[in-house]
XYZ file of C-alpha atoms in Angstrom:
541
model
C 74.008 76.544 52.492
C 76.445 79.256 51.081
C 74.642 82.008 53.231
C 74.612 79.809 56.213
C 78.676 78.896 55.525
C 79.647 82.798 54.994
C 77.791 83.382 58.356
C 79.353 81.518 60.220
C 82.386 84.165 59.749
C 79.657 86.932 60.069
C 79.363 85.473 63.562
C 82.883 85.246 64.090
C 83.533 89.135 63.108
C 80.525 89.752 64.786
C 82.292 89.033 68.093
C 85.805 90.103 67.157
C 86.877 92.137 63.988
C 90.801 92.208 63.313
C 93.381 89.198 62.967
C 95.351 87.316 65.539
C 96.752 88.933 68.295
C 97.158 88.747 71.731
C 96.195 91.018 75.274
C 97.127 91.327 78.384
C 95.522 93.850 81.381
C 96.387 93.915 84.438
C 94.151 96.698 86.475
C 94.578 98.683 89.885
C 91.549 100.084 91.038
C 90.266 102.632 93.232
C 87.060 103.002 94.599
C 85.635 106.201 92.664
C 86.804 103.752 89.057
C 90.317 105.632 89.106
C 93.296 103.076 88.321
C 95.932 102.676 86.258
C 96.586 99.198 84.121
C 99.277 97.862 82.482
C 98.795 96.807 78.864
C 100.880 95.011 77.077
C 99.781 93.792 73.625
C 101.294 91.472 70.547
C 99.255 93.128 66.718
C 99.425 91.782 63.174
C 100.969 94.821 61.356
C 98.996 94.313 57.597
C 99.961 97.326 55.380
C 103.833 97.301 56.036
C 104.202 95.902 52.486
C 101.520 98.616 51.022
C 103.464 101.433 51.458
C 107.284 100.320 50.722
C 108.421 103.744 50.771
C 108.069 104.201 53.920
C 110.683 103.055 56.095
C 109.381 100.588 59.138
C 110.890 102.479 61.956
C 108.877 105.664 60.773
C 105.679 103.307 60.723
C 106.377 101.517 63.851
C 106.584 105.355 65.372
C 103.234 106.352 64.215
C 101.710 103.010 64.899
C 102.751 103.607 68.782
C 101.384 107.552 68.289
C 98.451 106.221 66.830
C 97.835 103.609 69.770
C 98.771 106.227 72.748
C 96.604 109.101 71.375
C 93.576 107.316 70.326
C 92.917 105.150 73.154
C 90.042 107.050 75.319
C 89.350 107.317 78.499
C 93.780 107.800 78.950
C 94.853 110.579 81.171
C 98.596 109.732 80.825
C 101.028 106.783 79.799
C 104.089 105.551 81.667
C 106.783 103.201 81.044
C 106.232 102.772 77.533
C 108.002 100.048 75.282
C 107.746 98.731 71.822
C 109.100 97.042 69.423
C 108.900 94.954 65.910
C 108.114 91.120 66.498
C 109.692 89.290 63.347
C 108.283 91.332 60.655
C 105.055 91.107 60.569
C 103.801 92.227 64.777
C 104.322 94.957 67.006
C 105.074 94.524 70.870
C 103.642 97.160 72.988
C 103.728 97.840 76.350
C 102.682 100.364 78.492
C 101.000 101.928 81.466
C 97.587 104.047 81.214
C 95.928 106.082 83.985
C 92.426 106.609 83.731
C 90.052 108.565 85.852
C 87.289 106.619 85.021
C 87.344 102.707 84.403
C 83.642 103.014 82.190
C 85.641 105.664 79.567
C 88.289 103.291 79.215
C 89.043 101.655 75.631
C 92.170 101.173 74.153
C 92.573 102.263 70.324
C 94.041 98.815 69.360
C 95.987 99.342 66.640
C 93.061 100.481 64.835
C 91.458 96.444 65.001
C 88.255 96.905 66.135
C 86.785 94.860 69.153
C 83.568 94.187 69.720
C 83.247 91.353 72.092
C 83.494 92.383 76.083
C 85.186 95.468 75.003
C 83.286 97.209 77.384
C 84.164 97.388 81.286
C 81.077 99.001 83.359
C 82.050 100.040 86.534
C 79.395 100.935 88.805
C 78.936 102.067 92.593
C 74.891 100.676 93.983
C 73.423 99.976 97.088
C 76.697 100.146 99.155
C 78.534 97.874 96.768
C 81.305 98.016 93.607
C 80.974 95.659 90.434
C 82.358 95.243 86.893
C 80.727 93.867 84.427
C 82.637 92.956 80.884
C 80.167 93.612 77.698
C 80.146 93.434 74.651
C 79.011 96.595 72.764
C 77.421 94.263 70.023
C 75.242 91.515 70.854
C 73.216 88.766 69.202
C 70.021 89.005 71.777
C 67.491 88.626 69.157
C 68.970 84.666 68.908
C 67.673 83.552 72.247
C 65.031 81.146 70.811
C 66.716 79.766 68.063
C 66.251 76.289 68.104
C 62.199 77.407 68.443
C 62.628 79.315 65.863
C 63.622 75.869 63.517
C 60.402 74.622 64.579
C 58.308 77.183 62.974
C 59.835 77.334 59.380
C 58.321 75.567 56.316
C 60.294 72.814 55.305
C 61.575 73.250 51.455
C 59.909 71.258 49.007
C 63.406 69.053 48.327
C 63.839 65.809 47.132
C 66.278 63.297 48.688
C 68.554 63.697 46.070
C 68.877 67.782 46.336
C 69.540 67.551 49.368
C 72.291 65.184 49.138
C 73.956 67.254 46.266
C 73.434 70.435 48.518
C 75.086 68.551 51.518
C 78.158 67.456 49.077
C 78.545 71.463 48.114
C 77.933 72.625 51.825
C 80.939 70.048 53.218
C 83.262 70.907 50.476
C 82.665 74.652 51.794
C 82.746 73.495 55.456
C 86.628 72.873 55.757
C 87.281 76.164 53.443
C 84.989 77.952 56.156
C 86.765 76.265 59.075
C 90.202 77.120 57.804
C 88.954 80.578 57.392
C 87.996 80.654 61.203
C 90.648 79.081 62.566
C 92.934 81.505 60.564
C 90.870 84.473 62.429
C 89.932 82.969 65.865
C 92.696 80.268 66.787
C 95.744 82.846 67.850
C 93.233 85.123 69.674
C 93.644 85.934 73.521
C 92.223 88.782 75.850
C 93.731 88.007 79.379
C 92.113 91.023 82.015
C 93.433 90.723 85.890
C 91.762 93.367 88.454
C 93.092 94.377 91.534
C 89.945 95.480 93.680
C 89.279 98.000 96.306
C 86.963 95.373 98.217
C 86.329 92.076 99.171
C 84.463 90.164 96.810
C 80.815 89.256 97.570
C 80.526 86.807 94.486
C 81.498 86.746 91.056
C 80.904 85.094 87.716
C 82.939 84.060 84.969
C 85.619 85.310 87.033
C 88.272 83.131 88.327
C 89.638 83.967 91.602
C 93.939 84.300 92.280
C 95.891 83.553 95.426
C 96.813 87.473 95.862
C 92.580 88.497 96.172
C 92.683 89.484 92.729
C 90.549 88.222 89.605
C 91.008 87.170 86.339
C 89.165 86.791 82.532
C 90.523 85.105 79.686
C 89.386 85.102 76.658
C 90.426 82.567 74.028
C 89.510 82.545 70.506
C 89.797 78.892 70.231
C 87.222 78.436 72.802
C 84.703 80.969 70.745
C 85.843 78.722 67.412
C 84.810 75.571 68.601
C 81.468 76.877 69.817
C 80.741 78.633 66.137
C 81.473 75.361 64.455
C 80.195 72.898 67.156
C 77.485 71.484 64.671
C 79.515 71.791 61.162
C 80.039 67.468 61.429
C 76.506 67.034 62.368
C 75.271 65.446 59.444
C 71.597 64.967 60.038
C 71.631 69.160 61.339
C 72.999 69.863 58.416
C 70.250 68.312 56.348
C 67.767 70.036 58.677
C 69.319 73.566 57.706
C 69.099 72.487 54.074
C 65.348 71.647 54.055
C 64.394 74.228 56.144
C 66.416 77.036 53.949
C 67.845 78.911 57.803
C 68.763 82.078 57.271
C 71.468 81.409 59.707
C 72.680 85.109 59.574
C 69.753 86.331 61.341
C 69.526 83.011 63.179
C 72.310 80.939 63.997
C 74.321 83.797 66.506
C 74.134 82.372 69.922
C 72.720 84.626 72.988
C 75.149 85.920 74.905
C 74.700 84.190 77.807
C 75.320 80.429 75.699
C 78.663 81.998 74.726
C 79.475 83.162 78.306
C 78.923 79.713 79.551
C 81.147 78.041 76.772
C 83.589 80.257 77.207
C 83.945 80.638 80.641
C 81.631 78.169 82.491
C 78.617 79.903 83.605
C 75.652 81.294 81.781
C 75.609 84.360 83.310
C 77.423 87.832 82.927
C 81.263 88.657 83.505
C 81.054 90.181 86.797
C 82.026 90.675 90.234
C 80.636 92.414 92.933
C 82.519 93.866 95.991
C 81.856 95.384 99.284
C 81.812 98.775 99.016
C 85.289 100.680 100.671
C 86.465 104.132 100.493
C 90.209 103.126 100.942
C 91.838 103.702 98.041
C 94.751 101.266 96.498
C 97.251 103.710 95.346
C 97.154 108.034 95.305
C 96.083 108.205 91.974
C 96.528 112.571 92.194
C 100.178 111.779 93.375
C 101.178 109.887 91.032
C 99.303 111.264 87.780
C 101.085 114.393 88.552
C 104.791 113.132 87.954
C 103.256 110.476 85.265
C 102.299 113.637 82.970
C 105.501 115.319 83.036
C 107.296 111.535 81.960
C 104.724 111.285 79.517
C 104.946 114.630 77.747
C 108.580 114.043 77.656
C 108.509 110.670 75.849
C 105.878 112.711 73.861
C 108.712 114.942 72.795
C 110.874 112.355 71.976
C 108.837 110.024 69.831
C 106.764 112.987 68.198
C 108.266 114.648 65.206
C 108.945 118.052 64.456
C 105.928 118.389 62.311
C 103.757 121.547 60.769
C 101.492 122.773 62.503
C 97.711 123.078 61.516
C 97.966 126.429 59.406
C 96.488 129.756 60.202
C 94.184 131.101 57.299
C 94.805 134.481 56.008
C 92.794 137.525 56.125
C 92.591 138.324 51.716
C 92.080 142.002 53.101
C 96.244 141.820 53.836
C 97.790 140.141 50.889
C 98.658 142.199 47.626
C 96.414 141.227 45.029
C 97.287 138.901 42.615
C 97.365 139.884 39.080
C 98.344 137.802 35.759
C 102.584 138.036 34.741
C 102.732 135.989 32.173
C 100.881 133.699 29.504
C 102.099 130.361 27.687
C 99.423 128.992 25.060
C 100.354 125.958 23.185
C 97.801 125.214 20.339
C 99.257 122.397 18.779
C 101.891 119.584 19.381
C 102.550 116.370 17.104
C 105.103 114.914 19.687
C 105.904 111.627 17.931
C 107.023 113.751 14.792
C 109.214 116.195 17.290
C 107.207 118.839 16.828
C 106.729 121.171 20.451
C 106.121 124.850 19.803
C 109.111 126.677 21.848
C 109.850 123.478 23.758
C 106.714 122.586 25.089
C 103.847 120.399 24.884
C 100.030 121.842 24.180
C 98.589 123.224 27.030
C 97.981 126.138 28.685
C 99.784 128.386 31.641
C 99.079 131.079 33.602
C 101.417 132.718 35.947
C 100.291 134.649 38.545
C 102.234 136.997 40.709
C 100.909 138.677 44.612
C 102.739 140.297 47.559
C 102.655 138.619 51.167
C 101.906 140.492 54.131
C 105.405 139.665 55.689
C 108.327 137.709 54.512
C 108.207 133.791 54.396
C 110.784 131.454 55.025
C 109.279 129.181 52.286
C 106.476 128.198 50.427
C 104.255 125.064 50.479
C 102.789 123.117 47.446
C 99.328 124.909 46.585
C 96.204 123.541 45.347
C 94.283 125.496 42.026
C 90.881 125.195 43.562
C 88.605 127.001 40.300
C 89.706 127.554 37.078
C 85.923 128.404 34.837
C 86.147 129.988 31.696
C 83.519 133.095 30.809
C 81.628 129.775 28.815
C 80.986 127.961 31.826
C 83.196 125.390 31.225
C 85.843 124.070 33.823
C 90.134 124.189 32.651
C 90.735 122.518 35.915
C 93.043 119.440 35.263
C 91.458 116.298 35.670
C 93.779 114.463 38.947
C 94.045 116.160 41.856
C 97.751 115.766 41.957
C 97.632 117.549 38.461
C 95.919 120.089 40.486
C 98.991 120.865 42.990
C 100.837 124.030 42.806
C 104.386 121.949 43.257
C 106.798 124.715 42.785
C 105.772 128.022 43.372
C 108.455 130.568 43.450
C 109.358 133.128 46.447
C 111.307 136.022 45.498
C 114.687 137.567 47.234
C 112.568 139.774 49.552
C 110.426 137.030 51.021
C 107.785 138.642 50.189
C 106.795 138.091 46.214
C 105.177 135.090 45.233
C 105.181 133.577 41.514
C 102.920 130.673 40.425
C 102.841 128.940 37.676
C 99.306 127.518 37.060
C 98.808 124.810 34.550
C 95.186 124.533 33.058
C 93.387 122.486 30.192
C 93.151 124.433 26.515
C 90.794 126.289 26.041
C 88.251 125.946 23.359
C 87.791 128.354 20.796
C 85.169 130.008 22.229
C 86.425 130.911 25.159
C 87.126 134.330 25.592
C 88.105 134.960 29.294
C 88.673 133.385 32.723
C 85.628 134.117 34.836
C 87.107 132.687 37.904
C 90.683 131.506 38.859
C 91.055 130.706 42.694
C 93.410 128.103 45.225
C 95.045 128.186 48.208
C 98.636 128.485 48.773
C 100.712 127.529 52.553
C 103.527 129.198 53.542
C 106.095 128.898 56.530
C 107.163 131.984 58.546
C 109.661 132.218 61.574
C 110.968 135.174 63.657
C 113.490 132.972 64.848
C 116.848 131.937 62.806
C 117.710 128.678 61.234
C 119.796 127.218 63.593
C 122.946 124.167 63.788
C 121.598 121.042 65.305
C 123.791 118.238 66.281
C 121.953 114.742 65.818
C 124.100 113.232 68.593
C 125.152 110.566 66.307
C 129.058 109.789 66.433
C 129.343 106.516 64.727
C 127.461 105.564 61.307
C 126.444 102.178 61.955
C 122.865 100.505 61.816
C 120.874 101.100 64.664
C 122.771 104.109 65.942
C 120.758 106.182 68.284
C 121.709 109.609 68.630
C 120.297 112.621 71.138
C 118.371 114.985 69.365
C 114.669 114.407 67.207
C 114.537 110.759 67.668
C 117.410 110.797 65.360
C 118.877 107.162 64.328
C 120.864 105.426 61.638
C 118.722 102.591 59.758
C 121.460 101.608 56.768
C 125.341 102.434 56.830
C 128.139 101.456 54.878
C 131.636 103.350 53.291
C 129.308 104.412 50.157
C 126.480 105.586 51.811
C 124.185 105.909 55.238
C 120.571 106.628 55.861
C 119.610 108.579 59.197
C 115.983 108.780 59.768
C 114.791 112.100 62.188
C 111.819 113.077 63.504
C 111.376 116.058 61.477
C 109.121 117.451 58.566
C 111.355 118.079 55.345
C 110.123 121.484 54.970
C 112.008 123.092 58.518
C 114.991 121.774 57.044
C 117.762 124.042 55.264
C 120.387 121.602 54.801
C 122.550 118.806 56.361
C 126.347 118.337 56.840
C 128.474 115.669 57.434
C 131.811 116.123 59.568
C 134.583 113.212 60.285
C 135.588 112.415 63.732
C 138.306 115.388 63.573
C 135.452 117.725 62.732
C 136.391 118.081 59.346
C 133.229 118.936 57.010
C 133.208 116.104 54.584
C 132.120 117.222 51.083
C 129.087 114.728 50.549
C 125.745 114.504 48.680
C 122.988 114.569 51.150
C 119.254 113.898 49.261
C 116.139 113.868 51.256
C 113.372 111.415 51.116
C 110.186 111.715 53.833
C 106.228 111.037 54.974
C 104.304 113.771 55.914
C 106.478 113.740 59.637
C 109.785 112.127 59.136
C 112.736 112.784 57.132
C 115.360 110.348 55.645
C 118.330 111.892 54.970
C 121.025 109.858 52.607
C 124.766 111.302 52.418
C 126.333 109.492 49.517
C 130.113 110.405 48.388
C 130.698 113.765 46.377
C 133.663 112.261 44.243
C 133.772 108.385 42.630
C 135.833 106.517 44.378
C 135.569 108.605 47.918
C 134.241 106.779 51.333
C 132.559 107.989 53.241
C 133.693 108.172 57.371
C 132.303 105.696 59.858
C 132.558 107.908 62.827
C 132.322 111.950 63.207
C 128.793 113.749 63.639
C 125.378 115.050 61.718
C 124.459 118.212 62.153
C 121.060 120.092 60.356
C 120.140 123.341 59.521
C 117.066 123.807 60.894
C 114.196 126.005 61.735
C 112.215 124.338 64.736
C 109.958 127.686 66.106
C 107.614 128.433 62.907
C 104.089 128.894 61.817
C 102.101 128.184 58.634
C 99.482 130.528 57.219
C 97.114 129.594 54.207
C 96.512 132.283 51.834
C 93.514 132.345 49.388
C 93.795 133.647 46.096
C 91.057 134.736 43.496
C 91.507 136.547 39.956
C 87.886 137.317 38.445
C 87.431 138.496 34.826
C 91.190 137.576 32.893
C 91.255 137.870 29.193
C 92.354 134.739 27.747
C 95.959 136.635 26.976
C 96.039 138.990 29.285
C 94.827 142.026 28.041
């Protein structure tokens, strides 16, 4: 009875994967399957307390990114909201245009939905229908109680199969706590407006206004999956017969339409076929773009963009500067060989084809030796060119690459190769003001989504919508536009910045009102470079 028990959540994931959370659509349609519908949805936020470094405004941001960009089907949003609910949900609303109703899905927070998550809309024979479905079904099931009939019955005695049905009710109310955990909070509430009168309908209910309605509730699905879990004597049937409920016990679709919404028959209604449309949908797509790219602009950050690889042919070879070889090292007894630890360090030196406003981390790609054998370090973050070095003219690059020792039969460096990213701009760095005139929690101000998330006399915290690396620097000013000496240190995600001013001097405050300005470089590009050195003696010459 274990496998039967841990089915019994197979079946429930098997209908809906995810947590508790709730949905609400409320459609427009047009005749061709154009429409808009507003969404509005409640989702369990899980990894908040994963990734503490990360502050929860940046990952409510690129939860509501995530959600608008990844739902398909999504010509445009409008009228978007959201927000934290307590700490552990997100509230989103919104409204999505879609050309075509059958293209439709909604990303979902990333929680998978597999039960009527599809909406067919189809035009036959002079009529319009939808039809919910779900895109994985249990059809195989549709004889299951035959299917009881024609297993062998265990060779049990009486008394196994009481001590199995002691275990298997024991596991019963962890298995039911389990489901009601995943299934009891669940809702799915879908309204249409249609284009034309209804002919008939099923597992629709019908409103006053001519429009229809679905709901889904998980309860409902939760009582059907454990219906016969207190059925004693079926429970000793399952036992003798050894069910392999996973393959088994999943009700046909159908069953589960008619416990969950009355009828034994699929989620549809059919209308009279109409060419009148209920709104322009061309009309008012057109002005619903430009709002959208807008918001776009204002809940994106100022991010890098994908970078642009480099032809080899136009970057000054790169050539070996400088060796450090550490044989030996007894740190415990103090002993490092001109300050350093045992290991080995090339540094590498090339010319770039036009001046950079700054370099990227790198990644050593190949590092084998003339006796086959790999100096690569082991981690990949081990691996990272953190600090490579841009000289005066912009131009001359310096990396310092760490490798494993070599043996002592290594002679040479067959192969040394990695890429390096780099940020160029034509433009200037450039003065922004945040908008931000008083340093209190929760401060909005006007510029890159900018707003204060911690304040107080000894230090604030403004989070922007900007990647660290376009950054120069940050200044503080009081309310009489007086630069305030301050410390300003950075901390960030791969798209948004935190930037902390704490007081220069002990015993200075900071101001609560004046303004934030950053030094900034907002029109740039990133190119990759390749590098490759073939053939290095161990020391260079």
């Amino acid at each position: 009875m274990r496998i039967f028990l841990h089915s019994l959540y197979f079946a429930a994931v098997s209908f809906l994967l995810g947590g508790c959370f709730q949905i609400t659509e409320i459609y427009t349609l047009n005749p061709e399957g154009s429409g808009k519908v507003v969404y509005e949805a409640v989702f369990p936020v899980t990894d908040l307390g994963i990734e503490k470094s990360i502050d929860p405004e940046i990952k409510l941001k690129e939860e509501i990114l995530a959600e608008l960009k990844h739902a398909k089907g999504v010509e445009a949003w409008d009228e978007v909201s959201y927000k934290y609910e307590g700490k552990d949900k997100i509230y989103f609303k919104g409204t999505a245009y879609f050309k075509d109703l059958s293209k439709l899905k909604f990303y979902n927070f990333g929680i998978k939905t597999t039960f009527l998550d599809l909406i067919i809309f189809s035009r036959k024979e002079g009529r319009l229908s939808i039809e919910l479905r779900s895109s994985k079904t249990a059809e195989k099931n549709d004889s299951g109680e035959k299917k009881i009939e024609e297993k062998h019955m265990l060779a049990l005695t009486e008394a196994e199969v009481k001590q199995q049905l002691v275990e298997s009710k024991k596991e019963i109310i962890k298995t039911k706590m389990m489901l009601a955990g995943l299934l009891s909070d669940l809702k799915i509430e879908r309204t249409f407006y249609l284009p034309g009168t209804i002919a008939y309908s099923s597992n629709f209910e019908r409103n006053l206004d001519g429009s229809v309605r679905n709901n889904f509730a998980g309860a409902r699905l939760l009582e059907l999956i454990t219906a016969k879990l207190d059925d004693e004597e079926w429970l000793r049937q399952q036992i003798r017969i050894g069910r392999d409920v996973e393959e088994e016990y999943l009700p046909d679709k159908y069953n589960v339409n008619g416990h969950l919404f009355g009828q034994k028959t699929p989620v549809r209604v059919v209308m009279t076929k109409t060419d009148v449309p209920l709104f322009d949908y061309e009309k008012e797509i057109a002005q619903v773009k430009i709002n959208y790219q807008n918001f776009l602009a204002k809940l994106e950050p100022l991010k890098l963009p994908a970078p642009i690889k480099v032809d080899p042919a136009t970057i000054g070879k790169f050539s070996v500067a400088g060796i450090r070889y550490i044989a030996f090292d007894d740190v415990e007894n103090g002993i490092q060989p001109l300050g350093y630890r045992r290991g080995y360090t090339l540094a590498i030196m090339g010319i770039l084809q036009e001046q950079a406003r700054k370099l990227l981390p790198g990644k050593l790609e190949t590092a084998l030796t003339d006796t086959g054998i790999s100096l690569l370090p082991e981690s990949d973050r081990d691996r990272e060119i953190s600090w490579p070095k841009l000289g005066k003219d912009g131009r001359t690059v310096l990396l310092e690459l760490e490798l494993k020792n070599p043996g002592q039969k290594v002679k040479s460096l067959q192969k040394l190769s990695g890429t390096l990213d780099y940020l160029v701009s034509a433009g200037e760095f450039n003065m922004v003001d945040l908008g931000i005139s008083k340093f209190e929690k929760g401060v909005e101000g006007h510029k890159f989504g900018a707003k204060v998330i911690s304040a107080g006399v000894d230090s604030f915290d403004i989070l922007v919508d900007v990647v660290k690396d376009s950054i120069k620097s940050a200044k503080l000013f009081d309310k009489q536009d007086n630069k305030v000496d301050a410390i300003c240190s950075y901390s960030w995600s791969p798209t948004y910045t935190i930037l902390k001013f704490s007081p220069m001097q002990q015993g200075q405050q900071l101001p609560l009102e004046g303004k934030v300005q950053l030094e900034i470089l907002a029109d740039f590009k990133v190119y990759e470079l390749e590098f490759e050195l073939t053939d290095i003696p161990l020391f260079g010459r």
